[in-house]
Amino acid sequence: GDSVTQMEGPVTLSEEAFLTINCTYTATGYPSLFWYVQYPGEGLQLLLKATKADDKGSNKGFEATYRKETTSFHLEKGSVQVSDSAVYFCAPSLGGSNYKLTFGKGTLLTVNP
Amino acid sequence: DAGVTQSPTHLIKTRGQQVTLRCSPKSGHDTVSWYQQALGQGPQFIFQYYEEEERQRGNFPDRFSGHQFPNYSSELNVNALLLGDSALYLCASSATGQGPAFEQYFGPGTRLTVT
């Protein structure tokens, strides 16, 4: 059945390091793809999205590309900051529907100064 | 713009009781989805309401029910509470006419503890 697999953490990096968080999915059809972020003590926020193959979503220096051939949507940032410390969730819309999001288990990122 | 609001913030109930959680969507949104987030896990889809009807449902028992009002606000009801229902309940709103992206905006959640 449809599912999402997200790199599990925790991930600890030094400031200005490169970040990759892997996300792959299995799906019927072509889902829309999302990354959400949950900062400490705050609610879920949409970070970026992509709706079709080869689309690149970007926001706040983060990027992710919709790779249909590998069914992946890896999150990357070239230089992380302490303020990027949060839990990151990959969330494709699976089940042949754009109505519901299927969340990964989340990746806790801690960035040290 | 108020964003998505939820009430109450925290709730403590006893096993077997019933609970009602409330959600007001972001201005301009007509669709409300509910998710359950257990500690240390990603949110799981419970159901979605549009035009006052349940449009899609996740793998949750019938003890979980909902309602959407004409002003688009929504309630989540859980009957016969179990210890395993303890979680953060998230409401998300979206605008059905916005196209395939279906961006969902989340509220801060209601923390339910069942003892």
PDB file of C-alpha atoms in Angstrom:
ATOM      1  CA  GLY A   1       0.000   0.000   0.000  1.00  0.00           C
ATOM      2  CA  ASP A   2       0.901   3.672  -0.065  1.00  0.00           C
ATOM      3  CA  SER A   3       3.512   4.738   2.477  1.00  0.00           C
ATOM      4  CA  VAL A   4       6.219   7.295   3.256  1.00  0.00           C
ATOM      5  CA  THR A   5       9.668   6.605   4.683  1.00  0.00           C
ATOM      6  CA  GLN A   6      11.612   9.437   6.229  1.00  0.00           C
ATOM      7  CA  MET A   7      15.162   9.413   7.535  1.00  0.00           C
ATOM      8  CA  GLU A   8      14.991   9.034  11.261  1.00  0.00           C
ATOM      9  CA  GLY A   9      17.011  11.197  13.555  1.00  0.00           C
ATOM     10  CA  PRO A  10      18.054  12.729  15.614  1.00  0.00           C
ATOM     11  CA  VAL A  11      20.411  14.702  13.403  1.00  0.00           C
ATOM     12  CA  THR A  12      22.950  16.985  15.038  1.00  0.00           C
ATOM     13  CA  LEU A  13      24.946  19.466  12.953  1.00  0.00           C
ATOM     14  CA  SER A  14      27.208  22.421  13.501  1.00  0.00           C
ATOM     15  CA  GLU A  15      26.155  25.839  12.230  1.00  0.00           C
ATOM     16  CA  GLU A  16      26.850  26.339   8.485  1.00  0.00           C
ATOM     17  CA  ALA A  17      26.905  22.580   7.805  1.00  0.00           C
ATOM     18  CA  PHE A  18      25.027  21.007   4.868  1.00  0.00           C
ATOM     19  CA  LEU A  19      21.739  19.288   5.631  1.00  0.00           C
ATOM     20  CA  THR A  20      19.991  16.433   3.841  1.00  0.00           C
ATOM     21  CA  ILE A  21      16.899  14.673   5.169  1.00  0.00           C
ATOM     22  CA  ASN A  22      15.796  11.796   2.956  1.00  0.00           C
ATOM     23  CA  CYS A  23      12.182  11.065   2.120  1.00  0.00           C
ATOM     24  CA  THR A  24      10.825   8.381  -0.181  1.00  0.00           C
ATOM     25  CA  TYR A  25       7.268   7.246  -0.784  1.00  0.00           C
ATOM     26  CA  THR A  26       5.220   4.600  -2.537  1.00  0.00           C
ATOM     27  CA  ALA A  27       2.040   5.787  -4.184  1.00  0.00           C
ATOM     28  CA  THR A  28      -0.526   5.139  -6.847  1.00  0.00           C
ATOM     29  CA  GLY A  29      -0.709   8.149  -9.082  1.00  0.00           C
ATOM     30  CA  TYR A  30       1.208  11.375  -8.638  1.00  0.00           C
ATOM     31  CA  PRO A  31       0.857  12.906  -5.217  1.00  0.00           C
ATOM     32  CA  SER A  32       1.600  16.470  -4.221  1.00  0.00           C
ATOM     33  CA  LEU A  33       4.606  16.604  -1.903  1.00  0.00           C
ATOM     34  CA  PHE A  34       5.118  18.737   1.187  1.00  0.00           C
ATOM     35  CA  TRP A  35       7.648  19.349   3.926  1.00  0.00           C
ATOM     36  CA  TYR A  36       6.334  20.666   7.241  1.00  0.00           C
ATOM     37  CA  VAL A  37       8.389  21.964  10.166  1.00  0.00           C
ATOM     38  CA  GLN A  38       7.547  22.020  13.871  1.00  0.00           C
ATOM     39  CA  TYR A  39       9.656  24.462  15.910  1.00  0.00           C
ATOM     40  CA  PRO A  40       9.905  23.905  19.677  1.00  0.00           C
ATOM     41  CA  GLY A  41       6.646  24.881  21.355  1.00  0.00           C
ATOM     42  CA  GLU A  42       4.965  25.795  18.075  1.00  0.00           C
ATOM     43  CA  GLY A  43       2.502  24.218  15.653  1.00  0.00           C
ATOM     44  CA  LEU A  44       3.167  22.618  12.287  1.00  0.00           C
ATOM     45  CA  GLN A  45       4.122  25.053   9.537  1.00  0.00           C
ATOM     46  CA  LEU A  46       4.288  24.400   5.818  1.00  0.00           C
ATOM     47  CA  LEU A  47       7.919  24.741   4.759  1.00  0.00           C
ATOM     48  CA  LEU A  48       7.733  24.003   1.030  1.00  0.00           C
ATOM     49  CA  LYS A  49       5.812  22.051  -1.586  1.00  0.00           C
ATOM     50  CA  ALA A  50       5.986  20.566  -5.097  1.00  0.00           C
ATOM     51  CA  THR A  51       3.028  19.407  -7.143  1.00  0.00           C
ATOM     52  CA  LYS A  52       4.510  17.725 -10.237  1.00  0.00           C
ATOM     53  CA  ALA A  53       7.600  15.880 -11.401  1.00  0.00           C
ATOM     54  CA  ASP A  54      10.842  17.905 -11.468  1.00  0.00           C
ATOM     55  CA  ASP A  55       9.254  20.790  -9.546  1.00  0.00           C
ATOM     56  CA  LYS A  56      11.578  22.309  -6.965  1.00  0.00           C
ATOM     57  CA  GLY A  57      10.049  23.717  -3.809  1.00  0.00           C
ATOM     58  CA  SER A  58      12.068  26.257  -1.848  1.00  0.00           C
ATOM     59  CA  ASN A  59      11.701  28.447   1.224  1.00  0.00           C
ATOM     60  CA  LYS A  60      14.020  29.937   3.877  1.00  0.00           C
ATOM     61  CA  GLY A  61      17.058  28.435   2.093  1.00  0.00           C
ATOM     62  CA  PHE A  62      15.574  24.923   2.106  1.00  0.00           C
ATOM     63  CA  GLU A  63      14.981  23.074  -1.160  1.00  0.00           C
ATOM     64  CA  ALA A  64      13.421  19.800  -2.274  1.00  0.00           C
ATOM     65  CA  THR A  65      12.913  18.401  -5.789  1.00  0.00           C
ATOM     66  CA  TYR A  66      10.032  16.111  -6.856  1.00  0.00           C
ATOM     67  CA  ARG A  67      11.802  13.051  -8.285  1.00  0.00           C
ATOM     68  CA  LYS A  68       9.195  10.819  -9.920  1.00  0.00           C
ATOM     69  CA  GLU A  69      11.680   8.196 -11.101  1.00  0.00           C
ATOM     70  CA  THR A  70      12.974   7.568  -7.578  1.00  0.00           C
ATOM     71  CA  THR A  71       9.732   8.581  -5.766  1.00  0.00           C
ATOM     72  CA  SER A  72      11.761  10.848  -3.513  1.00  0.00           C
ATOM     73  CA  PHE A  73      11.531  14.359  -2.103  1.00  0.00           C
ATOM     74  CA  HIS A  74      14.734  14.919  -0.121  1.00  0.00           C
ATOM     75  CA  LEU A  75      15.064  18.124   1.903  1.00  0.00           C
ATOM     76  CA  GLU A  76      18.338  20.054   1.632  1.00  0.00           C
ATOM     77  CA  LYS A  77      19.890  23.238   2.959  1.00  0.00           C
ATOM     78  CA  GLY A  78      23.372  24.426   2.141  1.00  0.00           C
ATOM     79  CA  SER A  79      24.146  26.156   5.438  1.00  0.00           C
ATOM     80  CA  VAL A  80      22.038  25.496   8.523  1.00  0.00           C
ATOM     81  CA  GLN A  81      21.579  27.950  11.379  1.00  0.00           C
ATOM     82  CA  VAL A  82      20.830  27.430  15.052  1.00  0.00           C
ATOM     83  CA  SER A  83      17.315  28.757  14.375  1.00  0.00           C
ATOM     84  CA  ASP A  84      16.677  25.787  12.030  1.00  0.00           C
ATOM     85  CA  SER A  85      16.570  23.434  15.013  1.00  0.00           C
ATOM     86  CA  ALA A  86      13.154  21.775  14.787  1.00  0.00           C
ATOM     87  CA  VAL A  87      11.347  18.585  13.780  1.00  0.00           C
ATOM     88  CA  TYR A  88      10.892  18.170  10.020  1.00  0.00           C
ATOM     89  CA  PHE A  89       8.092  16.071   8.492  1.00  0.00           C
ATOM     90  CA  CYS A  90       7.794  14.804   4.946  1.00  0.00           C
ATOM     91  CA  ALA A  91       4.113  14.661   4.002  1.00  0.00           C
ATOM     92  CA  PRO A  92       2.965  13.490   0.580  1.00  0.00           C
ATOM     93  CA  SER A  93      -0.709  13.332  -0.259  1.00  0.00           C
ATOM     94  CA  LEU A  94      -1.145   9.585  -0.818  1.00  0.00           C
ATOM     95  CA  GLY A  95      -4.050   7.244  -1.442  1.00  0.00           C
ATOM     96  CA  GLY A  96      -4.855   8.729  -4.826  1.00  0.00           C
ATOM     97  CA  SER A  97      -6.239  11.787  -3.124  1.00  0.00           C
ATOM     98  CA  ASN A  98      -5.075  15.306  -2.601  1.00  0.00           C
ATOM     99  CA  TYR A  99      -7.255  15.543   0.456  1.00  0.00           C
ATOM    100  CA  LYS A 100      -5.156  13.917   3.144  1.00  0.00           C
ATOM    101  CA  LEU A 101      -1.518  14.121   4.092  1.00  0.00           C
ATOM    102  CA  THR A 102       0.463  11.049   5.120  1.00  0.00           C
ATOM    103  CA  PHE A 103       3.216  12.146   7.474  1.00  0.00           C
ATOM    104  CA  GLY A 104       6.589  10.541   8.013  1.00  0.00           C
ATOM    105  CA  LYS A 105       7.756   9.922  11.571  1.00  0.00           C
ATOM    106  CA  GLY A 106       9.672  13.192  11.659  1.00  0.00           C
ATOM    107  CA  THR A 107      13.357  14.049  11.912  1.00  0.00           C
ATOM    108  CA  LEU A 108      14.627  16.038  14.875  1.00  0.00           C
ATOM    109  CA  LEU A 109      17.359  18.452  13.789  1.00  0.00           C
ATOM    110  CA  THR A 110      19.588  20.139  16.332  1.00  0.00           C
ATOM    111  CA  VAL A 111      22.048  22.773  15.118  1.00  0.00           C
ATOM    112  CA  ASN A 112      24.844  23.743  17.501  1.00  0.00           C
ATOM    113  CA  PRO A 113      26.670  27.090  17.339  1.00  0.00           C
TER     114      PRO A 113
ATOM    115  CA  ASP B   1      -5.771  37.177  10.044  1.00  0.00           C
ATOM    116  CA  ALA B   2      -6.416  34.865  13.016  1.00  0.00           C
ATOM    117  CA  GLY B   3      -5.187  31.644  11.450  1.00  0.00           C
ATOM    118  CA  VAL B   4      -6.474  28.270  12.608  1.00  0.00           C
ATOM    119  CA  THR B   5      -7.648  28.252  16.211  1.00  0.00           C
ATOM    120  CA  GLN B   6      -8.424  25.283  18.440  1.00  0.00           C
ATOM    121  CA  SER B   7      -9.984  24.863  21.856  1.00  0.00           C
ATOM    122  CA  PRO B   8      -9.344  23.839  24.490  1.00  0.00           C
ATOM    123  CA  THR B   9      -5.548  23.856  24.673  1.00  0.00           C
ATOM    124  CA  HIS B  10      -5.342  21.016  27.151  1.00  0.00           C
ATOM    125  CA  LEU B  11      -7.856  18.486  28.392  1.00  0.00           C
ATOM    126  CA  ILE B  12      -7.765  15.659  30.917  1.00  0.00           C
ATOM    127  CA  LYS B  13     -10.439  12.968  30.733  1.00  0.00           C
ATOM    128  CA  THR B  14     -11.075   9.614  32.354  1.00  0.00           C
ATOM    129  CA  ARG B  15     -11.229   6.334  30.436  1.00  0.00           C
ATOM    130  CA  GLY B  16     -14.739   5.718  29.109  1.00  0.00           C
ATOM    131  CA  GLN B  17     -15.711   9.386  28.961  1.00  0.00           C
ATOM    132  CA  GLN B  18     -16.531  11.385  25.873  1.00  0.00           C
ATOM    133  CA  VAL B  19     -14.735  14.511  24.603  1.00  0.00           C
ATOM    134  CA  THR B  20     -15.416  17.278  22.086  1.00  0.00           C
ATOM    135  CA  LEU B  21     -12.660  19.341  20.506  1.00  0.00           C
ATOM    136  CA  ARG B  22     -13.286  22.481  18.459  1.00  0.00           C
ATOM    137  CA  CYS B  23     -11.622  24.148  15.501  1.00  0.00           C
ATOM    138  CA  SER B  24     -12.092  27.392  13.600  1.00  0.00           C
ATOM    139  CA  PRO B  25     -10.464  27.486  10.170  1.00  0.00           C
ATOM    140  CA  LYS B  26      -8.332  30.217   8.711  1.00  0.00           C
ATOM    141  CA  SER B  27     -10.314  33.018   7.086  1.00  0.00           C
ATOM    142  CA  GLY B  28     -11.260  32.094   3.522  1.00  0.00           C
ATOM    143  CA  HIS B  29     -10.892  28.344   4.085  1.00  0.00           C
ATOM    144  CA  ASP B  30     -13.834  25.966   3.731  1.00  0.00           C
ATOM    145  CA  THR B  31     -12.258  22.574   4.470  1.00  0.00           C
ATOM    146  CA  VAL B  32     -11.215  21.145   7.826  1.00  0.00           C
ATOM    147  CA  SER B  33      -9.081  18.078   8.473  1.00  0.00           C
ATOM    148  CA  TRP B  34      -8.308  16.432  11.803  1.00  0.00           C
ATOM    149  CA  TYR B  35      -5.095  14.594  12.696  1.00  0.00           C
ATOM    150  CA  GLN B  36      -3.904  12.688  15.753  1.00  0.00           C
ATOM    151  CA  GLN B  37      -0.251  13.051  16.751  1.00  0.00           C
ATOM    152  CA  ALA B  38       1.081  10.629  19.334  1.00  0.00           C
ATOM    153  CA  LEU B  39       4.216  11.605  21.221  1.00  0.00           C
ATOM    154  CA  GLY B  40       7.290  11.337  19.033  1.00  0.00           C
ATOM    155  CA  GLN B  41       5.290  10.393  15.924  1.00  0.00           C
ATOM    156  CA  GLY B  42       4.021  12.134  12.824  1.00  0.00           C
ATOM    157  CA  PRO B  43       0.367  13.194  12.635  1.00  0.00           C
ATOM    158  CA  GLN B  44      -2.145  10.591  11.413  1.00  0.00           C
ATOM    159  CA  PHE B  45      -5.164  11.587   9.341  1.00  0.00           C
ATOM    160  CA  ILE B  46      -8.521  11.046  11.059  1.00  0.00           C
ATOM    161  CA  PHE B  47     -11.000  12.613   8.617  1.00  0.00           C
ATOM    162  CA  GLN B  48     -11.792  15.670   6.521  1.00  0.00           C
ATOM    163  CA  TYR B  49     -14.951  17.774   6.294  1.00  0.00           C
ATOM    164  CA  TYR B  50     -16.120  19.826   3.346  1.00  0.00           C
ATOM    165  CA  GLU B  51     -19.581  21.298   2.770  1.00  0.00           C
ATOM    166  CA  GLU B  52     -20.638  19.946   6.170  1.00  0.00           C
ATOM    167  CA  GLU B  53     -19.986  16.348   5.141  1.00  0.00           C
ATOM    168  CA  GLU B  54     -17.185  13.877   5.837  1.00  0.00           C
ATOM    169  CA  ARG B  55     -15.270  13.669   2.570  1.00  0.00           C
ATOM    170  CA  GLN B  56     -12.567  11.206   3.487  1.00  0.00           C
ATOM    171  CA  ARG B  57     -11.683   9.113   6.527  1.00  0.00           C
ATOM    172  CA  GLY B  58      -8.501   7.506   7.791  1.00  0.00           C
ATOM    173  CA  ASN B  59      -8.129   4.249   9.721  1.00  0.00           C
ATOM    174  CA  PHE B  60      -9.862   5.311  12.907  1.00  0.00           C
ATOM    175  CA  PRO B  61     -12.773   3.541  14.634  1.00  0.00           C
ATOM    176  CA  ASP B  62     -16.320   4.845  14.698  1.00  0.00           C
ATOM    177  CA  ARG B  63     -15.703   6.187  18.195  1.00  0.00           C
ATOM    178  CA  PHE B  64     -14.188   9.136  16.349  1.00  0.00           C
ATOM    179  CA  SER B  65     -16.816  11.330  14.744  1.00  0.00           C
ATOM    180  CA  GLY B  66     -17.035  14.884  13.578  1.00  0.00           C
ATOM    181  CA  HIS B  67     -19.164  17.699  12.390  1.00  0.00           C
ATOM    182  CA  GLN B  68     -18.773  20.810  10.297  1.00  0.00           C
ATOM    183  CA  PHE B  69     -20.982  23.853  10.762  1.00  0.00           C
ATOM    184  CA  PRO B  70     -22.242  26.324   8.126  1.00  0.00           C
ATOM    185  CA  ASN B  71     -19.531  28.803   9.170  1.00  0.00           C
ATOM    186  CA  TYR B  72     -16.927  26.064   8.342  1.00  0.00           C
ATOM    187  CA  SER B  73     -15.883  25.514  11.945  1.00  0.00           C
ATOM    188  CA  SER B  74     -15.647  21.913  13.056  1.00  0.00           C
ATOM    189  CA  GLU B  75     -15.849  19.595  16.052  1.00  0.00           C
ATOM    190  CA  LEU B  76     -14.122  16.290  16.713  1.00  0.00           C
ATOM    191  CA  ASN B  77     -15.912  13.932  19.111  1.00  0.00           C
ATOM    192  CA  VAL B  78     -14.355  10.870  20.674  1.00  0.00           C
ATOM    193  CA  ASN B  79     -16.557   8.429  22.616  1.00  0.00           C
ATOM    194  CA  ALA B  80     -15.592   5.741  25.108  1.00  0.00           C
ATOM    195  CA  LEU B  81     -12.110   7.134  25.576  1.00  0.00           C
ATOM    196  CA  LEU B  82      -9.183   4.725  25.831  1.00  0.00           C
ATOM    197  CA  LEU B  83      -5.777   5.358  27.337  1.00  0.00           C
ATOM    198  CA  GLY B  84      -4.375   5.064  23.814  1.00  0.00           C
ATOM    199  CA  ASP B  85      -6.379   8.113  22.703  1.00  0.00           C
ATOM    200  CA  SER B  86      -3.985  10.340  24.639  1.00  0.00           C
ATOM    201  CA  ALA B  87      -2.342  12.518  21.990  1.00  0.00           C
ATOM    202  CA  LEU B  88      -2.136  15.953  20.412  1.00  0.00           C
ATOM    203  CA  TYR B  89      -5.131  16.523  18.163  1.00  0.00           C
ATOM    204  CA  LEU B  90      -4.440  18.845  15.272  1.00  0.00           C
ATOM    205  CA  CYS B  91      -6.898  20.670  13.094  1.00  0.00           C
ATOM    206  CA  ALA B  92      -5.880  21.835   9.633  1.00  0.00           C
ATOM    207  CA  SER B  93      -7.783  24.045   7.234  1.00  0.00           C
ATOM    208  CA  SER B  94      -7.533  24.495   3.489  1.00  0.00           C
ATOM    209  CA  ALA B  95      -9.462  25.934   0.565  1.00  0.00           C
ATOM    210  CA  THR B  96     -10.861  23.223  -1.689  1.00  0.00           C
ATOM    211  CA  GLY B  97     -10.915  25.461  -4.750  1.00  0.00           C
ATOM    212  CA  GLN B  98      -7.204  26.308  -4.586  1.00  0.00           C
ATOM    213  CA  GLY B  99      -6.091  23.515  -6.898  1.00  0.00           C
ATOM    214  CA  PRO B 100      -4.009  20.361  -6.558  1.00  0.00           C
ATOM    215  CA  ALA B 101      -1.574  21.714  -3.988  1.00  0.00           C
ATOM    216  CA  PHE B 102      -4.157  21.599  -1.214  1.00  0.00           C
ATOM    217  CA  GLU B 103      -1.956  23.382   1.284  1.00  0.00           C
ATOM    218  CA  GLN B 104      -3.144  22.689   4.783  1.00  0.00           C
ATOM    219  CA  TYR B 105      -2.615  25.184   7.594  1.00  0.00           C
ATOM    220  CA  PHE B 106      -2.439  23.736  11.084  1.00  0.00           C
ATOM    221  CA  GLY B 107      -3.675  24.989  14.408  1.00  0.00           C
ATOM    222  CA  PRO B 108      -1.693  24.703  17.654  1.00  0.00           C
ATOM    223  CA  GLY B 109      -3.513  21.548  18.692  1.00  0.00           C
ATOM    224  CA  THR B 110      -5.394  20.238  21.716  1.00  0.00           C
ATOM    225  CA  ARG B 111      -3.421  18.046  24.098  1.00  0.00           C
ATOM    226  CA  LEU B 112      -5.740  15.264  25.344  1.00  0.00           C
ATOM    227  CA  THR B 113      -4.705  13.134  28.288  1.00  0.00           C
ATOM    228  CA  VAL B 114      -6.806  10.100  29.183  1.00  0.00           C
ATOM    229  CA  THR B 115      -6.269   8.669  32.683  1.00  0.00           C
TER     230      THR B 115
END
